[in-house]
PDB file of C-alpha atoms and ligand atoms in Angstrom:
ATOM      1  CA  MET A   1     -77.425 -12.548 186.422  1.00 96.00           C
ATOM      2  CA  LEU A   2     -80.164 -10.451 185.200  1.00 97.00           C
ATOM      3  CA  ALA A   3     -83.349 -10.268 187.437  1.00 98.00           C
ATOM      4  CA  LYS A   4     -85.825 -12.740 186.659  1.00 98.00           C
ATOM      5  CA  ASP A   5     -88.505 -10.367 185.942  1.00 98.00           C
ATOM      6  CA  ILE A   6     -87.177  -8.803 183.178  1.00 98.00           C
ATOM      7  CA  LEU A   7     -86.905 -12.385 181.833  1.00 98.00           C
ATOM      8  CA  ILE A   8     -90.303 -13.284 182.669  1.00 98.00           C
ATOM      9  CA  ASP A   9     -91.156  -9.708 180.983  1.00 98.00           C
ATOM     10  CA  GLN A  10     -89.957 -11.152 177.608  1.00 98.00           C
ATOM     11  CA  ALA A  11     -91.030 -14.446 177.944  1.00 98.00           C
ATOM     12  CA  ARG A  12     -94.371 -12.993 178.648  1.00 98.00           C
ATOM     13  CA  ALA A  13     -94.286 -11.144 175.183  1.00 98.00           C
ATOM     14  CA  VAL A  14     -92.916 -13.877 173.118  1.00 99.00           C
ATOM     15  CA  ARG A  15     -95.982 -15.887 174.538  1.00 98.00           C
ATOM     16  CA  GLU A  16     -98.677 -13.849 173.140  1.00 98.00           C
ATOM     17  CA  ARG A  17     -96.908 -14.710 169.526  1.00 98.00           C
ATOM     18  CA  ALA A  18     -97.209 -18.843 170.305  1.00 99.00           C
ATOM     19  CA  TYR A  19     -98.670 -20.323 167.143  1.00 99.00           C
ATOM     20  CA  ALA A  20    -101.123 -22.656 169.467  1.00 98.00           C
ATOM     21  CA  PRO A  21    -104.185 -23.250 167.195  1.00 98.00           C
ATOM     22  CA  TYR A  22    -104.752 -26.859 168.137  1.00 98.00           C
ATOM     23  CA  SER A  23    -103.878 -27.087 171.921  1.00 98.00           C
ATOM     24  CA  HIS A  24    -104.707 -23.251 172.792  1.00 98.00           C
ATOM     25  CA  PHE A  25    -101.823 -23.841 175.186  1.00 98.00           C
ATOM     26  CA  GLN A  26     -99.450 -20.849 174.690  1.00 98.00           C
ATOM     27  CA  VAL A  27     -95.626 -21.402 176.189  1.00 98.00           C
ATOM     28  CA  GLY A  28     -93.219 -18.443 176.560  1.00 98.00           C
ATOM     29  CA  ALA A  29     -89.467 -19.132 177.042  1.00 98.00           C
ATOM     30  CA  CYS A  30     -86.726 -17.097 177.923  1.00 98.00           C
ATOM     31  CA  ILE A  31     -83.327 -17.620 178.281  1.00 98.00           C
ATOM     32  CA  GLU A  32     -80.302 -16.151 179.929  1.00 98.00           C
ATOM     33  CA  SER A  33     -76.815 -17.041 178.212  1.00 98.00           C
ATOM     34  CA  LYS A  34     -73.199 -17.058 180.244  1.00 98.00           C
ATOM     35  CA  ASN A  35     -72.741 -13.499 178.254  1.00 98.00           C
ATOM     36  CA  GLY A  36     -75.844 -11.943 179.399  1.00 98.00           C
ATOM     37  CA  ASN A  37     -77.680 -12.034 176.559  1.00 98.00           C
ATOM     38  CA  VAL A  38     -81.638 -13.064 176.249  1.00 98.00           C
ATOM     39  CA  TYR A  39     -83.139 -15.616 173.662  1.00 99.00           C
ATOM     40  CA  VAL A  40     -86.830 -16.012 173.595  1.00 99.00           C
ATOM     41  CA  GLY A  41     -89.057 -18.534 171.681  1.00 99.00           C
ATOM     42  CA  CYS A  42     -92.545 -19.449 171.838  1.00 99.00           C
ATOM     43  CA  ASN A  43     -94.570 -22.742 170.771  1.00 98.00           C
ATOM     44  CA  VAL A  44     -95.312 -23.519 167.229  1.00 99.00           C
ATOM     45  CA  GLU A  45     -97.948 -26.436 166.417  1.00 98.00           C
ATOM     46  CA  ASN A  46     -98.466 -28.116 163.098  1.00 98.00           C
ATOM     47  CA  ALA A  47    -101.882 -29.546 161.849  1.00 98.00           C
ATOM     48  CA  SER A  48     -99.278 -32.660 161.279  1.00 98.00           C
ATOM     49  CA  TYR A  49     -99.481 -32.815 165.069  1.00 98.00           C
ATOM     50  CA  GLY A  50     -96.179 -34.125 165.980  1.00 98.00           C
ATOM     51  CA  LEU A  51     -94.106 -31.817 164.370  1.00 98.00           C
ATOM     52  CA  THR A  52     -95.093 -29.001 166.877  1.00 98.00           C
ATOM     53  CA  VAL A  53     -91.810 -27.777 168.749  1.00 98.00           C
ATOM     54  CA  CYS A  54     -91.817 -26.415 172.289  1.00 98.00           C
ATOM     55  CA  ALA A  55     -91.079 -22.706 173.279  1.00 98.00           C
ATOM     56  CA  GLU A  56     -87.874 -23.783 175.204  1.00 98.00           C
ATOM     57  CA  ALA A  57     -86.493 -25.515 172.270  1.00 98.00           C
ATOM     58  CA  ASN A  58     -87.128 -22.950 169.816  1.00 98.00           C
ATOM     59  CA  ALA A  59     -85.309 -20.444 172.878  1.00 99.00           C
ATOM     60  CA  ILE A  60     -82.444 -22.858 172.606  1.00 98.00           C
ATOM     61  CA  ALA A  61     -82.223 -22.630 169.021  1.00 98.00           C
ATOM     62  CA  ALA A  62     -82.323 -18.847 169.058  1.00 98.00           C
ATOM     63  CA  MET A  63     -79.335 -19.046 171.668  1.00 98.00           C
ATOM     64  CA  VAL A  64     -77.033 -21.655 169.106  1.00 98.00           C
ATOM     65  CA  ALA A  65     -78.039 -19.456 165.975  1.00 98.00           C
ATOM     66  CA  GLY A  66     -76.656 -16.530 168.287  1.00 98.00           C
ATOM     67  CA  GLY A  67     -73.128 -18.284 168.848  1.00 98.00           C
ATOM     68  CA  GLU A  68     -73.946 -19.303 172.574  1.00 98.00           C
ATOM     69  CA  HIS A  69     -74.131 -22.529 173.995  1.00 98.00           C
ATOM     70  CA  GLU A  70     -74.206 -21.765 177.905  1.00 98.00           C
ATOM     71  CA  ILE A  71     -77.976 -21.222 179.359  1.00 98.00           C
ATOM     72  CA  VAL A  72     -77.466 -19.563 183.098  1.00 98.00           C
ATOM     73  CA  GLN A  73     -81.175 -19.297 183.596  1.00 98.00           C
ATOM     74  CA  MET A  74     -84.241 -19.967 181.778  1.00 98.00           C
ATOM     75  CA  VAL A  75     -88.202 -18.728 182.447  1.00 98.00           C
ATOM     76  CA  VAL A  76     -91.090 -20.912 181.153  1.00 98.00           C
ATOM     77  CA  VAL A  77     -94.517 -19.150 181.458  1.00 98.00           C
ATOM     78  CA  ILE A  78     -98.078 -20.098 180.758  1.00 98.00           C
ATOM     79  CA  GLU A  79    -101.566 -18.777 181.084  1.00 98.00           C
ATOM     80  CA  GLY A  80    -102.446 -20.365 184.617  1.00 97.00           C
ATOM     81  CA  PRO A  81    -103.407 -19.742 186.979  1.00 98.00           C
ATOM     82  CA  GLY A  82    -100.419 -22.160 188.419  1.00 98.00           C
ATOM     83  CA  VAL A  83     -97.015 -22.961 186.785  1.00 97.00           C
ATOM     84  CA  SER A  84     -96.435 -25.625 184.554  1.00 94.00           C
ATOM     85  CA  SER A  85     -93.019 -27.918 184.076  1.00 97.00           C
ATOM     86  CA  CYS A  86     -91.017 -28.826 180.967  1.00 97.00           C
ATOM     87  CA  CYS A  87     -91.688 -31.603 178.830  1.00 98.00           C
ATOM     88  CA  GLY A  88     -89.411 -34.222 179.071  1.00 98.00           C
ATOM     89  CA  ALA A  89     -87.493 -33.817 175.723  1.00 98.00           C
ATOM     90  CA  CYS A  90     -86.947 -29.855 176.176  1.00 98.00           C
ATOM     91  CA  ARG A  91     -85.162 -31.418 179.499  1.00 98.00           C
ATOM     92  CA  GLN A  92     -82.789 -33.611 177.716  1.00 98.00           C
ATOM     93  CA  ARG A  93     -82.390 -30.440 174.959  1.00 98.00           C
ATOM     94  CA  LEU A  94     -81.614 -28.040 178.002  1.00 98.00           C
ATOM     95  CA  ASN A  95     -79.061 -30.639 179.407  1.00 98.00           C
ATOM     96  CA  GLU A  96     -77.195 -29.997 176.577  1.00 98.00           C
ATOM     97  CA  PHE A  97     -76.659 -26.435 177.408  1.00 98.00           C
ATOM     98  CA  THR A  98     -77.172 -26.125 181.440  1.00 97.00           C
ATOM     99  CA  ASP A  99     -75.277 -26.595 184.410  1.00 96.00           C
ATOM    100  CA  PRO A 100     -76.765 -28.542 187.108  1.00 97.00           C
ATOM    101  CA  GLU A 101     -76.824 -25.157 189.076  1.00 98.00           C
ATOM    102  CA  ALA A 102     -78.860 -23.170 186.537  1.00 98.00           C
ATOM    103  CA  LEU A 103     -82.118 -21.730 187.707  1.00 98.00           C
ATOM    104  CA  ILE A 104     -85.261 -22.793 185.712  1.00 98.00           C
ATOM    105  CA  HIS A 105     -88.155 -20.783 186.557  1.00 98.00           C
ATOM    106  CA  PHE A 106     -91.551 -21.662 185.857  1.00 98.00           C
ATOM    107  CA  CYS A 107     -94.078 -18.567 185.928  1.00 98.00           C
ATOM    108  CA  ASP A 108     -97.878 -17.985 185.077  1.00 98.00           C
ATOM    109  CA  LEU A 109     -99.784 -14.532 184.398  1.00 98.00           C
ATOM    110  CA  VAL A 110    -100.951 -14.129 187.578  1.00 98.00           C
ATOM    111  CA  GLY A 111     -97.619 -13.739 189.793  1.00 97.00           C
ATOM    112  CA  ASN A 112     -97.178 -17.476 190.368  1.00 98.00           C
ATOM    113  CA  VAL A 113     -93.297 -18.669 190.355  1.00 98.00           C
ATOM    114  CA  LYS A 114     -91.404 -21.571 190.890  1.00 98.00           C
ATOM    115  CA  THR A 115     -87.800 -22.310 190.833  1.00 98.00           C
ATOM    116  CA  LEU A 116     -85.556 -25.027 190.887  1.00 98.00           C
ATOM    117  CA  GLN A 117     -82.184 -26.149 190.185  1.00 98.00           C
ATOM    118  CA  PHE A 118     -81.612 -28.000 186.949  1.00 98.00           C
ATOM    119  CA  GLN A 119     -80.444 -30.800 188.471  1.00 98.00           C
ATOM    120  CA  ASP A 120     -83.870 -31.232 190.355  1.00 98.00           C
ATOM    121  CA  LEU A 121     -85.583 -30.711 187.376  1.00 98.00           C
ATOM    122  CA  PHE A 122     -83.450 -33.889 185.380  1.00 98.00           C
ATOM    123  CA  PRO A 123     -81.728 -35.867 187.684  1.00 98.00           C
ATOM    124  CA  TYR A 124     -79.067 -38.616 186.874  1.00 97.00           C
ATOM    125  CA  PRO A 125     -79.309 -37.330 182.645  1.00 97.00           C
ATOM    126  CA  PHE A 126     -77.497 -39.187 179.730  1.00 97.00           C
ATOM    127  CA  GLY A 127     -75.107 -36.168 178.091  1.00 96.00           C
ATOM    128  CA  PRO A 128     -71.840 -35.753 176.418  1.00 92.00           C
ATOM    129  CA  GLN A 129     -70.158 -37.383 179.067  1.00 92.00           C
ATOM    130  CA  ASP A 130     -72.033 -40.715 178.133  1.00 95.00           C
ATOM    131  CA  LEU A 131     -70.761 -40.459 174.781  1.00 93.00           C
ATOM    132  CA  SER A 132     -67.042 -40.372 175.839  1.00 88.00           C
ATOM    133  CA  LYS A 133     -67.537 -43.797 177.445  1.00 84.00           C
ATOM    134  CA  ARG A 134     -68.380 -45.377 174.196  1.00 81.00           C
ATOM    135  CA  VAL A 135     -65.012 -48.014 172.780  1.00 83.00           C
ATOM    136  CA  ILE A 136     -64.381 -47.215 169.207  1.00 80.00           C
ATOM    137  CA  THR A 137     -63.019 -50.304 167.194  1.00 83.00           C
ATOM    138  CA  SER A 138     -62.763 -48.862 163.735  1.00 76.00           C
TER     139      SER A 138
HETATM  140  N1  LIG B 201     -95.460 -27.263 175.462  1.00 50.71           N
HETATM  141  C1  LIG B 201     -94.146 -25.968 175.432  1.00 50.71           C
HETATM  142  O1  LIG B 201     -94.118 -25.502 174.591  1.00 50.71           O
HETATM  143  N2  LIG B 201     -93.150 -27.071 176.057  1.00 50.71           N
HETATM  144  C2  LIG B 201     -93.415 -27.691 177.075  1.00 50.71           C
HETATM  145  O2  LIG B 201     -92.034 -27.972 177.903  1.00 50.71           O
HETATM  146  C3  LIG B 201     -94.632 -28.591 177.302  1.00 50.71           C
HETATM  147  C4  LIG B 201     -95.515 -28.124 176.555  1.00 50.71           C
HETATM  148  C5  LIG B 201     -96.567 -26.610 174.108  1.00 50.71           C
HETATM  149  C6  LIG B 201     -96.240 -27.467 173.138  1.00 50.71           C
HETATM  150  C7  LIG B 201     -97.415 -27.676 172.686  1.00 50.71           C
HETATM  151  O3  LIG B 201     -97.757 -26.570 171.758  1.00 50.71           O
HETATM  152  C8  LIG B 201     -98.074 -27.496 173.883  1.00 50.71           C
HETATM  153  O4  LIG B 201     -97.344 -26.656 174.759  1.00 50.71           O
HETATM  154  C9  LIG B 201     -99.072 -28.236 174.244  1.00 50.71           C
HETATM  155  O5  LIG B 201     -98.451 -29.196 174.807  1.00 50.71           O
END
């Protein structure tokens, strides 16, 4: 597993490219995949506010476009001071690709870091295993 500082540097860099003219809340995310590759994303807002896409969602999309589906750790950076968390929709998105033991690091620009296992960030998730409980009748 890569040192988290490598991911923090990448997340800070991509955060600078966030398009956030409405909230002025810039977010950068950096994923390390199971193969040791790094994928980044920033939030991209829209004048039609509901179309905003979170940094985590864009990093996940980059990973999938890179042909990978397994996250071993992720960093999320905001300006701070003080770390943020991850919205509920992005927890569900992460659940698709993240083991319960994967590490999620929430960081700011002045060195604060809060690290959680994914299972503590998103307990009792809905996931692919639930869909296997379907009864298909036709
Ligand atoms: N945002 C993220 O990028 N990730 C999150 O987990 C929470 C919120 C973005 C969306 C929006 O552009 C701005 O932060 C304020 O909500």
